[in-house]
Short mmCIF file of C-alpha atoms and ligand atoms in Angstrom, two decimals:
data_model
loop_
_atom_site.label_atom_id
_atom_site.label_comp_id
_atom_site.label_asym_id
_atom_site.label_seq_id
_atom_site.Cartn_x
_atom_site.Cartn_y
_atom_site.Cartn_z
CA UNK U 1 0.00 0.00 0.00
CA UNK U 2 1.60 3.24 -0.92
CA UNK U 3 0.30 5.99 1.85
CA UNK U 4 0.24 9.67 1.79
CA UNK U 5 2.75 10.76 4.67
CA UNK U 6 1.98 14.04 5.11
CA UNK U 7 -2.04 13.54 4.70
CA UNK U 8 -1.68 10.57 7.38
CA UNK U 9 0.89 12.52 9.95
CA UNK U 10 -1.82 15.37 9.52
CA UNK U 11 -4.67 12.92 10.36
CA UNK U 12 -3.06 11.40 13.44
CA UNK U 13 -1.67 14.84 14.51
CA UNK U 14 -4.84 16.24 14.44
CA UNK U 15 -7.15 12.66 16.08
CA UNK U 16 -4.93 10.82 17.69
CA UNK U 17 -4.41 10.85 21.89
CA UNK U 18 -1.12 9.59 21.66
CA UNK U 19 0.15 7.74 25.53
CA UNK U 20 3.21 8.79 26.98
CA UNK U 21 3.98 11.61 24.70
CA UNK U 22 3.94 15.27 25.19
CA UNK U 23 0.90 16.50 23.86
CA UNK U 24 1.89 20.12 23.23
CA UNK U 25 4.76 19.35 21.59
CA UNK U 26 3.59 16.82 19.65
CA UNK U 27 0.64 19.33 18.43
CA UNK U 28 2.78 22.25 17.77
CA UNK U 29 5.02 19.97 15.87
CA UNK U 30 8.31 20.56 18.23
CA UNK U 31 8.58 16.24 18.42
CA UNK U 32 8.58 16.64 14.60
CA UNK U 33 6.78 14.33 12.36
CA UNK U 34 4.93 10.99 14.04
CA UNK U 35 6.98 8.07 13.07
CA UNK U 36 4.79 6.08 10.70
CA UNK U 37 5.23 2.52 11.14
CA UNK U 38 4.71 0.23 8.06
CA UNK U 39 6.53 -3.12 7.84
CA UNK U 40 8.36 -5.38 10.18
CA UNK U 41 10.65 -8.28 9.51
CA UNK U 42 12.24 -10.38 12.13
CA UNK U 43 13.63 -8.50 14.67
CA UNK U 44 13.56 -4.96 12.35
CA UNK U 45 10.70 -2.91 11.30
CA UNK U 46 10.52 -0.05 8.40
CA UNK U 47 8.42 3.28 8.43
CA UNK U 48 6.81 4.86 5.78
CA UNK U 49 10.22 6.68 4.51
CA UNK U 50 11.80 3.52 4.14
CA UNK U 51 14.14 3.39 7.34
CA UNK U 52 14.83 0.22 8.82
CA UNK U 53 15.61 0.19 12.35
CA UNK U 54 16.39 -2.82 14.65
CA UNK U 55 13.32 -3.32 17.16
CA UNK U 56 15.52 -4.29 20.25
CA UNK U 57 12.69 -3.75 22.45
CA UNK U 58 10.58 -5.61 20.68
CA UNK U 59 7.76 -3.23 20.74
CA UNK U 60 7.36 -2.55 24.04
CA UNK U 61 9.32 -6.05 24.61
CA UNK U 62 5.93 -8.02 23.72
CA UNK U 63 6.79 -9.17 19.98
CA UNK U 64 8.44 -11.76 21.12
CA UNK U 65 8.01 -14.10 18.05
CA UNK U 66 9.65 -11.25 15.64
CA UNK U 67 7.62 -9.50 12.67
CA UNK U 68 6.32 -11.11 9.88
CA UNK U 69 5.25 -14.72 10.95
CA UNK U 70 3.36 -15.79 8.19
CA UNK U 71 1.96 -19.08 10.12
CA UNK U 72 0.68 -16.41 12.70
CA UNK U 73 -1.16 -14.43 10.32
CA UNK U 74 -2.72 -17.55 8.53
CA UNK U 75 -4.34 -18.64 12.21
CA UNK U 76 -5.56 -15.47 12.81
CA UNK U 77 -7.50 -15.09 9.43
CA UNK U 78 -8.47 -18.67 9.39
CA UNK U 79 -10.38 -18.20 13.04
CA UNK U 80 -11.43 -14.41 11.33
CA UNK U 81 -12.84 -16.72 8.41
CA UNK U 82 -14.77 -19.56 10.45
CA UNK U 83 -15.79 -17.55 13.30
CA UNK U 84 -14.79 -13.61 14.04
CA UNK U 85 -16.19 -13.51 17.27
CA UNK U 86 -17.99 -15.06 20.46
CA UNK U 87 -18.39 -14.20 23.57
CA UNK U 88 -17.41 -16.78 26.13
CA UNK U 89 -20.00 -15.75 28.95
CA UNK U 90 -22.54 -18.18 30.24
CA UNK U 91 -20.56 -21.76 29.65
CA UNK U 92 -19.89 -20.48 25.79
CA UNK U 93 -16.31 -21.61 24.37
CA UNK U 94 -14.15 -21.84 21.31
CA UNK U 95 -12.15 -24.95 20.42
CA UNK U 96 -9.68 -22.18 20.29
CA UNK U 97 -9.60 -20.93 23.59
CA UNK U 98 -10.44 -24.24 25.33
CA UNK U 99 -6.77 -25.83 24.02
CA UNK U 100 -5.25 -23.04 25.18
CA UNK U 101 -6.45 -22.61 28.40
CA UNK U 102 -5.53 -26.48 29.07
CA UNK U 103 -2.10 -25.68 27.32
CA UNK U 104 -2.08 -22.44 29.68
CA UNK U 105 -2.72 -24.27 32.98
CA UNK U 106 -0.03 -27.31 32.24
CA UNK U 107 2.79 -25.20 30.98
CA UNK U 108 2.51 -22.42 33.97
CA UNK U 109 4.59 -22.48 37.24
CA UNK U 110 3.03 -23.84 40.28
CA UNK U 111 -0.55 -25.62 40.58
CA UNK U 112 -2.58 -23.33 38.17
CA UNK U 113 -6.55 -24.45 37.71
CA UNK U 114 -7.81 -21.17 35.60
CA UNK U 115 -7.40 -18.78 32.98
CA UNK U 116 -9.42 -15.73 32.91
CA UNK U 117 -8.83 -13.79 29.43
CA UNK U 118 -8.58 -9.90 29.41
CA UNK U 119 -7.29 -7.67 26.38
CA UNK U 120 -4.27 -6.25 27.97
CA UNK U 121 -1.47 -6.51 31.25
CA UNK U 122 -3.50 -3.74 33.20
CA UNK U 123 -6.93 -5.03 32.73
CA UNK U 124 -5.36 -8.34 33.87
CA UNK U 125 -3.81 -7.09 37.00
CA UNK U 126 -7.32 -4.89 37.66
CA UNK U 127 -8.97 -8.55 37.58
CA UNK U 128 -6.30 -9.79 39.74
CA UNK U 129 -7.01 -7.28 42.25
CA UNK U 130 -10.60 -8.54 42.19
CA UNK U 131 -9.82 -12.08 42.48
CA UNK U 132 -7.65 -11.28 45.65
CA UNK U 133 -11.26 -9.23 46.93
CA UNK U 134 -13.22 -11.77 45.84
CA UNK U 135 -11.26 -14.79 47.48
CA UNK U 136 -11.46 -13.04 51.02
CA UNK U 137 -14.60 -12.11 50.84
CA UNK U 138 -16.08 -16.01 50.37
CA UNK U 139 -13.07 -16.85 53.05
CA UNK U 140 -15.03 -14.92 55.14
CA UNK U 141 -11.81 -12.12 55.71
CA UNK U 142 -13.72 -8.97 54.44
CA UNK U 143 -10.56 -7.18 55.35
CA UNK U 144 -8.26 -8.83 53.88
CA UNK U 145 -8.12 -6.74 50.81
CA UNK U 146 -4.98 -4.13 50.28
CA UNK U 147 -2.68 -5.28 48.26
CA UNK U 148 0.92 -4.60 48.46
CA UNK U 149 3.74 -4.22 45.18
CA UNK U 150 6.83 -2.29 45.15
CA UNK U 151 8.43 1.24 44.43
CA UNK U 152 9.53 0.94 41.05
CA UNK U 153 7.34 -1.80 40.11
CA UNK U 154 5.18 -1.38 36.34
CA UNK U 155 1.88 -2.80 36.38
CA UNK U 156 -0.15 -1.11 33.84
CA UNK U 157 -2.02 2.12 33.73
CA UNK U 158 -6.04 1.49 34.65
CA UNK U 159 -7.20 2.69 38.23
CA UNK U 160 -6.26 -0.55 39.97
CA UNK U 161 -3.15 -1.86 37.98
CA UNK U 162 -1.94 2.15 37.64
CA UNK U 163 -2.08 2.21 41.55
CA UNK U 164 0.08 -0.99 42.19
CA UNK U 165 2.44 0.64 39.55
CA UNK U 166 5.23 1.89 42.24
CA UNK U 167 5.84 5.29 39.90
CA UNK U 168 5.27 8.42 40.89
CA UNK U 169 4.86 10.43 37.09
CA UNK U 170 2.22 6.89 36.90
CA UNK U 171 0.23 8.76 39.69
CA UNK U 172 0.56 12.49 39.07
CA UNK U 173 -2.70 14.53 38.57
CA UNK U 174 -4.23 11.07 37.94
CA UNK U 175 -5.71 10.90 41.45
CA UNK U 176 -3.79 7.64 41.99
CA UNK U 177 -2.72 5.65 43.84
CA UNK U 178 -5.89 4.31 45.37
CA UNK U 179 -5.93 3.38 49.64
CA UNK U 180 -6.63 0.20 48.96
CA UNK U 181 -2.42 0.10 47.58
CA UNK U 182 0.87 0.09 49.50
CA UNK U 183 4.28 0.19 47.95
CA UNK U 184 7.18 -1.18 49.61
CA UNK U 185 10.75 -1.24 48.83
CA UNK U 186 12.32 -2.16 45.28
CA UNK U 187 14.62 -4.97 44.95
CA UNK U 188 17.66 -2.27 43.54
CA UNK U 189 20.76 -3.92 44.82
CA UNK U 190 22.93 -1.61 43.10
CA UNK U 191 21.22 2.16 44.20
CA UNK U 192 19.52 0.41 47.57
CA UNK U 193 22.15 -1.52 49.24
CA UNK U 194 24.08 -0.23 51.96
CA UNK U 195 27.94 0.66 51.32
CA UNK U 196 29.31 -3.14 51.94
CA UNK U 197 26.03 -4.80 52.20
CA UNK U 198 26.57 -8.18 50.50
CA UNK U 199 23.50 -8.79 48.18
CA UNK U 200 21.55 -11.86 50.73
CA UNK U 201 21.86 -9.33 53.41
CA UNK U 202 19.82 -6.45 50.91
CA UNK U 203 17.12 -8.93 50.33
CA UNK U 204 16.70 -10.09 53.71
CA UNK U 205 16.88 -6.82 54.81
CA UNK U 206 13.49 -5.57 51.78
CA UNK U 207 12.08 -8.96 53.20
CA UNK U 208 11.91 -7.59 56.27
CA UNK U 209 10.64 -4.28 55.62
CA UNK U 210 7.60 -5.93 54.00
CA UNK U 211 7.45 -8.19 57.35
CA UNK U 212 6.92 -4.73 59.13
CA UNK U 213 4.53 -3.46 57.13
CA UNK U 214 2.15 -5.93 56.79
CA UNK U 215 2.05 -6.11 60.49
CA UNK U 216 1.78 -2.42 60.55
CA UNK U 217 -1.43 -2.59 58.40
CA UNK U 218 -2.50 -5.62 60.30
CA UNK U 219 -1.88 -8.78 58.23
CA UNK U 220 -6.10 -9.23 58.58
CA UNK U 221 -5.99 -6.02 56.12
CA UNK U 222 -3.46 -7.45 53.43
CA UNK U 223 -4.58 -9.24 51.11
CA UNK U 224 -1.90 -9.89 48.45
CA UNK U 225 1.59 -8.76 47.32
CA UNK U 226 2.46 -8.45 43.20
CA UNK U 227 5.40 -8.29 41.92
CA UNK U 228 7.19 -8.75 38.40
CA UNK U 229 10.41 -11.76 38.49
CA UNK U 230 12.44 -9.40 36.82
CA UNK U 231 11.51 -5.58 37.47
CA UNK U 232 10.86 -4.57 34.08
CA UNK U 233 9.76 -0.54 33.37
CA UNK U 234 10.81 0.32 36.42
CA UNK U 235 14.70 -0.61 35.27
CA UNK U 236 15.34 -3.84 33.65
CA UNK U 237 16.66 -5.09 37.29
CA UNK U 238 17.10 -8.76 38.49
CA UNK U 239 16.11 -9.76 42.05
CA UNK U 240 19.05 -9.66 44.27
CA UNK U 241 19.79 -12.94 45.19
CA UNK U 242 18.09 -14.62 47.92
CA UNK U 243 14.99 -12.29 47.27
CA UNK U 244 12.16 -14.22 46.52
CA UNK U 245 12.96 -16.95 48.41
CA UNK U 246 12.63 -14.36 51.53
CA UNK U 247 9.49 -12.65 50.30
CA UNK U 248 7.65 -15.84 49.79
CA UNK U 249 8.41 -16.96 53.44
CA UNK U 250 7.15 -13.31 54.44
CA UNK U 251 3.69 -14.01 52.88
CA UNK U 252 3.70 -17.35 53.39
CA UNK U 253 3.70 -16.67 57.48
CA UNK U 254 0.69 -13.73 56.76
CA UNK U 255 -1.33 -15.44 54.63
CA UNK U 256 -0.67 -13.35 51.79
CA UNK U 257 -1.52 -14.21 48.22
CA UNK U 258 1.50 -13.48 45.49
CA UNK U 259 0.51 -12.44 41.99
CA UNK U 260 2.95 -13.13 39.51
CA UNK U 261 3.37 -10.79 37.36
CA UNK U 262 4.64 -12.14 33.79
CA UNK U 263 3.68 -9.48 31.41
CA UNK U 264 7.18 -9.16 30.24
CA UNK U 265 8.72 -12.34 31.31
CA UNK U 266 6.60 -14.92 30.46
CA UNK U 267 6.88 -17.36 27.50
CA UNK U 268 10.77 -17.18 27.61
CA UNK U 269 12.71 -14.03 28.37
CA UNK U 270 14.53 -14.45 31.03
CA UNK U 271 15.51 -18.21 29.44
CA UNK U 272 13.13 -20.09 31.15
CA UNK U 273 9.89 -20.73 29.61
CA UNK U 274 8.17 -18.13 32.95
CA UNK U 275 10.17 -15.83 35.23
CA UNK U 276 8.49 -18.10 38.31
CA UNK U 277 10.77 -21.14 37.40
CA UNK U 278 13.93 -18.94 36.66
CA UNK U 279 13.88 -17.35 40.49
CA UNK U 280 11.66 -20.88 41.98
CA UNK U 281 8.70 -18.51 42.92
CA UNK U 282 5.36 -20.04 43.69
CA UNK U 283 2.84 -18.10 42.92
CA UNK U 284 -1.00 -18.15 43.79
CA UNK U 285 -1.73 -16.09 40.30
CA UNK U 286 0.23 -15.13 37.69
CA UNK U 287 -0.05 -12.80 34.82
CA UNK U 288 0.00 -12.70 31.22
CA UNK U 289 0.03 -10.88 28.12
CA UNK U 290 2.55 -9.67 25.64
CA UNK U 291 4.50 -12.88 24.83
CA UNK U 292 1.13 -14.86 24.70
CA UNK U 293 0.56 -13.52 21.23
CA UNK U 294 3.91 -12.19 20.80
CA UNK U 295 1.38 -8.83 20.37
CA UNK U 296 -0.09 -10.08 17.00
CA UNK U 297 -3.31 -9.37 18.61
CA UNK U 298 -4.29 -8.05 21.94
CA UNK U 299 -5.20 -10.81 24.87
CA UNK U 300 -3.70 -11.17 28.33
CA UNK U 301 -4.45 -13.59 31.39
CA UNK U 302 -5.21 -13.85 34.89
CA UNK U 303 -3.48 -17.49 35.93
CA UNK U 304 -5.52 -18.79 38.51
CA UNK U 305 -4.13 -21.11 40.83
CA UNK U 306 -5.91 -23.94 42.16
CA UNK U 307 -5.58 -22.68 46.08
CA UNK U 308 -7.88 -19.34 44.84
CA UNK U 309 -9.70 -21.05 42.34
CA UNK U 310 -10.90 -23.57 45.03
CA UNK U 311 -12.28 -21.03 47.38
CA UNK U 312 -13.93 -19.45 44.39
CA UNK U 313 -15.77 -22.64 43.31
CA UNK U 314 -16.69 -23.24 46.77
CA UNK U 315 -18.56 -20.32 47.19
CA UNK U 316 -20.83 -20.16 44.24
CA UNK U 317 -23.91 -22.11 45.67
CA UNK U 318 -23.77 -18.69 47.92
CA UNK U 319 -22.84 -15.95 45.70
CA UNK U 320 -24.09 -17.28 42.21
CA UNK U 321 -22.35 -16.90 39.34
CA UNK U 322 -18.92 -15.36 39.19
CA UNK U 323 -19.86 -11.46 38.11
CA UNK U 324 -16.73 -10.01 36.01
CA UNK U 325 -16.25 -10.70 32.15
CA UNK U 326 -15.07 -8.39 29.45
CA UNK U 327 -17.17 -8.58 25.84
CA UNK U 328 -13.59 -9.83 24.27
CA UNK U 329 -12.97 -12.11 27.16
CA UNK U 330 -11.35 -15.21 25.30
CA UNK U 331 -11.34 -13.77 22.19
CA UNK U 332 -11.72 -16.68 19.56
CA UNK U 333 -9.13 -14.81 17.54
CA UNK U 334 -6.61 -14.03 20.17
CA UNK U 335 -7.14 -17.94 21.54
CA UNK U 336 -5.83 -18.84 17.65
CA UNK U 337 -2.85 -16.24 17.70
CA UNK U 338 -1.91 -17.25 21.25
CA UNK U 339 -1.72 -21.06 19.82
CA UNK U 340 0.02 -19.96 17.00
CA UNK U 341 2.41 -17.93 19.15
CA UNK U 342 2.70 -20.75 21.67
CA UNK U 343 3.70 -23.81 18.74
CA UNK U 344 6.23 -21.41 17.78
CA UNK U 345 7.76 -20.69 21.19
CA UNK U 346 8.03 -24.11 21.99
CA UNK U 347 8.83 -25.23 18.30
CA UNK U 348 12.05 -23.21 17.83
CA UNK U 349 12.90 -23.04 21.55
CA UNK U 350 12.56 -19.74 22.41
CA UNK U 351 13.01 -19.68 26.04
CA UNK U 352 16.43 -21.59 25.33
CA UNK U 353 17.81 -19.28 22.40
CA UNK U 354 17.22 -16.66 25.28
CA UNK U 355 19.19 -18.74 27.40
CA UNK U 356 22.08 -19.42 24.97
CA UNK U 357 21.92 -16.04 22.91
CA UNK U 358 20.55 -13.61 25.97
CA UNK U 359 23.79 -14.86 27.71
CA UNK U 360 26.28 -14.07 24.64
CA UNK U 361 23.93 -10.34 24.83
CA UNK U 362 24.72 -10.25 28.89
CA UNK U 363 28.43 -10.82 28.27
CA UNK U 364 28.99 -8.87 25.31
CA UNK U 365 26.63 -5.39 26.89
CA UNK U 366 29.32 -6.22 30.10
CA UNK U 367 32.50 -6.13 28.07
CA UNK U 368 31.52 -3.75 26.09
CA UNK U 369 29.72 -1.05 28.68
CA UNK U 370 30.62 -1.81 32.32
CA UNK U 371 34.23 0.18 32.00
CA UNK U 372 33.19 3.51 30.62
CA UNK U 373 33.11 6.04 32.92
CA UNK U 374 29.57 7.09 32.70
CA UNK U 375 28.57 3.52 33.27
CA UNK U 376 27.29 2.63 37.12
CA UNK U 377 26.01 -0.69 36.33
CA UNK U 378 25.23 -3.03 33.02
CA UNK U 379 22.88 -5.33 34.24
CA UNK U 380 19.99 -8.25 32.73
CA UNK U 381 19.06 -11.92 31.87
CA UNK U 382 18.55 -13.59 29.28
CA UNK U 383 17.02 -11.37 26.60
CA UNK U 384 16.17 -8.18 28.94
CA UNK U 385 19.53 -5.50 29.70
CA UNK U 386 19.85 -2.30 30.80
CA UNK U 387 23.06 -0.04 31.20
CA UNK U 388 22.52 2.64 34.16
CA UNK U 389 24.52 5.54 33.33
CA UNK U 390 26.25 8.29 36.23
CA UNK U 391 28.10 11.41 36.43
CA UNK U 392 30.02 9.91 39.11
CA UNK U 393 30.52 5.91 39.37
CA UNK U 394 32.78 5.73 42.03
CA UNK U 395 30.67 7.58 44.04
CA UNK U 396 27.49 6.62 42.38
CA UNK U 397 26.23 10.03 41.51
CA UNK U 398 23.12 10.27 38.65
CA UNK U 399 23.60 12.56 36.31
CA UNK U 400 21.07 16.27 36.58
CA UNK U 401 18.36 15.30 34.80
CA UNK U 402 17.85 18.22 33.17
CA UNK U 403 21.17 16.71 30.88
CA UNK U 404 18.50 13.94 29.50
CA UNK U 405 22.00 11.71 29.35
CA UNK U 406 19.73 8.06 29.05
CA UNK U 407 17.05 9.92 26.01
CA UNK U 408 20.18 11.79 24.38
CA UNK U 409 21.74 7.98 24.06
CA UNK U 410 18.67 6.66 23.02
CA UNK U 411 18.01 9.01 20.19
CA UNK U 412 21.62 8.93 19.12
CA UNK U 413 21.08 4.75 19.08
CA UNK U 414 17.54 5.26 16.61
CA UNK U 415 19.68 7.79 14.39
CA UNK U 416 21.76 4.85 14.05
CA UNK U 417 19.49 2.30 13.24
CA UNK U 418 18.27 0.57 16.85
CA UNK U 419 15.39 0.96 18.93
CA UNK U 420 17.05 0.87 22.53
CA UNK U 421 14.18 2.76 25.15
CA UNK U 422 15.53 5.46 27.41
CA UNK U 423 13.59 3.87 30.46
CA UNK U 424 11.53 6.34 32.76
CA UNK U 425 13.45 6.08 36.12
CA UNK U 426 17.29 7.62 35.79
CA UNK U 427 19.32 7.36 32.78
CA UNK U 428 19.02 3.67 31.68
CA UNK U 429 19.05 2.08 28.37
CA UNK U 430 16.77 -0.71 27.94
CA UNK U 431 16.74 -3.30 25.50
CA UNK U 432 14.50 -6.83 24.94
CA UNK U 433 14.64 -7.36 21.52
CA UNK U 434 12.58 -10.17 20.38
CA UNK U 435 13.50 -13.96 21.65
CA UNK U 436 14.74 -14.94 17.80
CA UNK U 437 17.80 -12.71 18.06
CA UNK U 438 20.26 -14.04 16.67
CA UNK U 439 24.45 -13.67 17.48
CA UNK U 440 25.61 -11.93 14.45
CA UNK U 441 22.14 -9.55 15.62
CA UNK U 442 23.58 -8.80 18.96
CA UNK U 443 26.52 -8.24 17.32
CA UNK U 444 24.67 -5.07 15.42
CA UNK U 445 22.89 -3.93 18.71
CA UNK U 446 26.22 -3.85 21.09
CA UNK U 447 28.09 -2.03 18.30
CA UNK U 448 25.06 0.58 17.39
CA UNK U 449 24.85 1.09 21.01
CA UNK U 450 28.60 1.52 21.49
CA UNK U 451 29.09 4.20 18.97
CA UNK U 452 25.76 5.95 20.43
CA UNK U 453 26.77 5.70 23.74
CA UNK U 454 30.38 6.91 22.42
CA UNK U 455 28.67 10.08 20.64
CA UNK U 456 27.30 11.28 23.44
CA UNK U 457 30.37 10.92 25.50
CA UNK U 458 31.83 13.61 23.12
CA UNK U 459 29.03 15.78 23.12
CA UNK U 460 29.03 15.93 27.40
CA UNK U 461 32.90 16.16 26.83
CA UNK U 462 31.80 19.30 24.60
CA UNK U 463 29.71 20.96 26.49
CA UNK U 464 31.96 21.07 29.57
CA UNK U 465 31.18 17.76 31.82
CA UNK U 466 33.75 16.50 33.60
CA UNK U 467 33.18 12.82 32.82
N1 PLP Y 525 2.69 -5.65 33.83
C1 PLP Y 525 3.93 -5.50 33.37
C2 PLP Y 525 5.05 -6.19 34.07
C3 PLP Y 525 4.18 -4.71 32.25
O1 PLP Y 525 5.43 -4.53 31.81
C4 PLP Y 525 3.09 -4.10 31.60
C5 PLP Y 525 3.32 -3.26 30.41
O2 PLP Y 525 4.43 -2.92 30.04
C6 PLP Y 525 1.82 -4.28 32.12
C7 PLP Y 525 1.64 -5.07 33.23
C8 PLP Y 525 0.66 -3.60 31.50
O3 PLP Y 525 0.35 -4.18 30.29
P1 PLP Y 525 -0.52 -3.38 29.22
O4 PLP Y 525 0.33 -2.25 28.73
O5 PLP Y 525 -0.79 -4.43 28.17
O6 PLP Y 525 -1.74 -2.93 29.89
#
């Protein structure tokens, strides 16, 4: 399709409510033209002038599969062919959805019963919160209800999931967080730990903290803690080690529930197939989006385990039948996608070319990164890094913000053909590029990034830093 790029950067200028972009700027045309996506290939995609840039977030590190999977697109028009649509209230199913629930419950960590389908991560965590509600309330603990996640933490962006997200430019003039959510402290070894504090001390020491505070609240008021494996938004960070093995053994003693939260590690990034088996956390529910579908169409999923879900089944001769459902719940079209996604994943091994490629990406971002000067930490598994950048690494000093060192980087990386995300919280570049990465594609990210990184070295050199 050839497409008029000024009449269509016009159009969306003038209708579209873009997220997460300034909307002044972006109106008076200071962010310049919007970047009209067109094509995508593997792990690159083209816009509408013909670029090519290397995805290494993989959208918004959800296309898991890579662009341009033919057998993906065939499912999803075959299902659009037989049957579009139906809803899957009242006992109504798909053959569809019904294999991949099964497929759902076997392959997750722990003892999973359930899947309850949503449309995206937040409208899956939102569900999660009323699962937790729910549960309590037929346990006969009508108290039992905040729920507990962690500074830094990304859930999503609806009223619930936007609350448990532990970010305060989340919250702003949004009138969030709601009362019903309490953050506690992030698993950061390398900007939370104590000068000396060997890394089993750090976590026993946030496992504590969350000891206190649920008895502050009263653990008869808590209902549930979520957090993601790997914290993903809120820095690309790995648990300290020791972490969840403490937590657990936290909420274990209060009775507390632990949602998983998978959006972004789930289905193989971290190298094992869920985040839950890479760090041996048990959760009660778990979940997922993103990587179900790789993104080829939208569908998420609240995991149920079998110690909620019994509770839940328990109580219906009491409360009648279980009152939440979404029109698209189970989507017969997202069911197909998420198979076709799912054959793949386990056809070509994704979790395991994370494992074997994600750890030539860890070593190579390491060697590459971890000496420069403006480098405090380069950090990740399997396919998820992130390099933190300071003004001062010895004495771990962040750079004034105002300098926009991790978005100046990130820029410089796109004018050089790679998608590498300035994340929101202190100057870190993020990458996730899809699980098919090869080697030789590694290769192309650590040596875009190096030269980017390298640029704007010269340019703070320039200006006067002393770096
Ligand atoms: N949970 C995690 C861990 C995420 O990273 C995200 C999105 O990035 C979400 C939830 C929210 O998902 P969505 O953007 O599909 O609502």
């Amino acid at each position: 399709m050839t497409i008029n790029i000024r009449e269509i950067g016009e159009k969306d200028r003038s209708s579209v409510l873009h997220p997460f972009t300034q909307l002044k700027d972006f109106a008076t045309g200071k962010l310049g033209e919007p970047t009209i996506v067109e094509t995508g290939k593997g792990i690159r995609i083209k816009d509408a002038h013909g670029n090519e840039l290397i995805d290494g977030f993989a959208g918004l590190y959800c296309v898991n599969v890579g662009y341009g999977r033919t057998d993906i697109a065939e499912a999803i028009s075959r299902q659009a062919y037989r049957l579009a649509y139906y809803h899957s209230y009242a006992a109504h199913t798909t053959d569809e959805l019904a294999i991949l629930s099964d497929r759902l419950v076997k392959m997750a960590p722990g003892k999973m019963s359930k899947v309850f389908y949503g449309m995206s991560g937040s409208d899956a965590n939102e569900t999660q919160a009323k699962l937790v509600w729910y549960y309590n309330n037929l346990r006969g603990k009508p108290n039992k209800k905040k729920i507990i996640s962690r500074e830094r933490g990304y859930h999503g962006c609806s009223v619930m999931s936007g609350s448990m997200t532990g970010m305060s430019f989340y919250h702003d003039h949004m009138d969030l967080p709601l009362p019903q959510v309490l953050h506690t402290g992030v698993p950061h070894f390398y900007w939370g730990a104590e000068p000396g504090e060997p890394e089993q001390e750090f976590s026993m020491r946030r496992a504590a903290e969350l000891d206190y505070l649920i008895e502050r609240e009263g653990p008869d008021s808590v209902g549930a803690f979520i957090g993601e494996p790997v914290l993903g938004t809120g820095g690309i960070t790995p648990p300290p080690a020791g972490y969840w093995e403490a937590i657990q053994s936290v909420l274990e003693k209060h009775d507390v529930l632990l949602i998983a939260d998978e959006v972004i590690t789930g289905f193989g990034r971290t190298g094992s197939m869920f985040g839950c088996q890479h760090y041996g956390i048990q959760p009660d529910l778990i979940t997922v989006a993103k990587g179900l579908t790789s993104a080829y169409f939208p569908l998420s999923g609240a995991i149920v385990g079998e110690k909620v879900y019994e509770v839940l089944e328990a109580g219906a001769d009491r409360v009648g039948a279980f009152s939440h459902g979404y029109t698209y719940s189970g989507h017969p079209i997202g069911a197909a996608a998420a198979n076709a996604v799912l054959d793949i994943v386990e056809r070509e091994n994704l979790p395991g070319n994370a494992r074997e490629v994600g750890g030539y990406f860890q070593r190579q971002l390491k060697m590459t990164f971890a000496q420069l000067p403006i480098v405090g930490e380069v950090r990740g598994v399997g396919l998820m890094g992130a390099i933190e950048f300071v003004a001062d690494r010895e004495r771990k000093v962040r750079f004034d913000p105002s300098l926009k060192v991790g978005a100046r980087i990130s820029k410089a990386a796109r004018d050089r053909g790679l998608i590498a995300r300035a994340m929101p919280h202190g100057d870190i570049l993020g990458f996730a590029p899809p699980l098919v990465t090869s080697k030789e594609e590694v290769d192309e990210i650590v040596s875009i990034s190096e030269a980017a990184v390298s640029a704007v070295m010269d340019e703070l050199v320039r200006e006067g830093h002393n770096i």
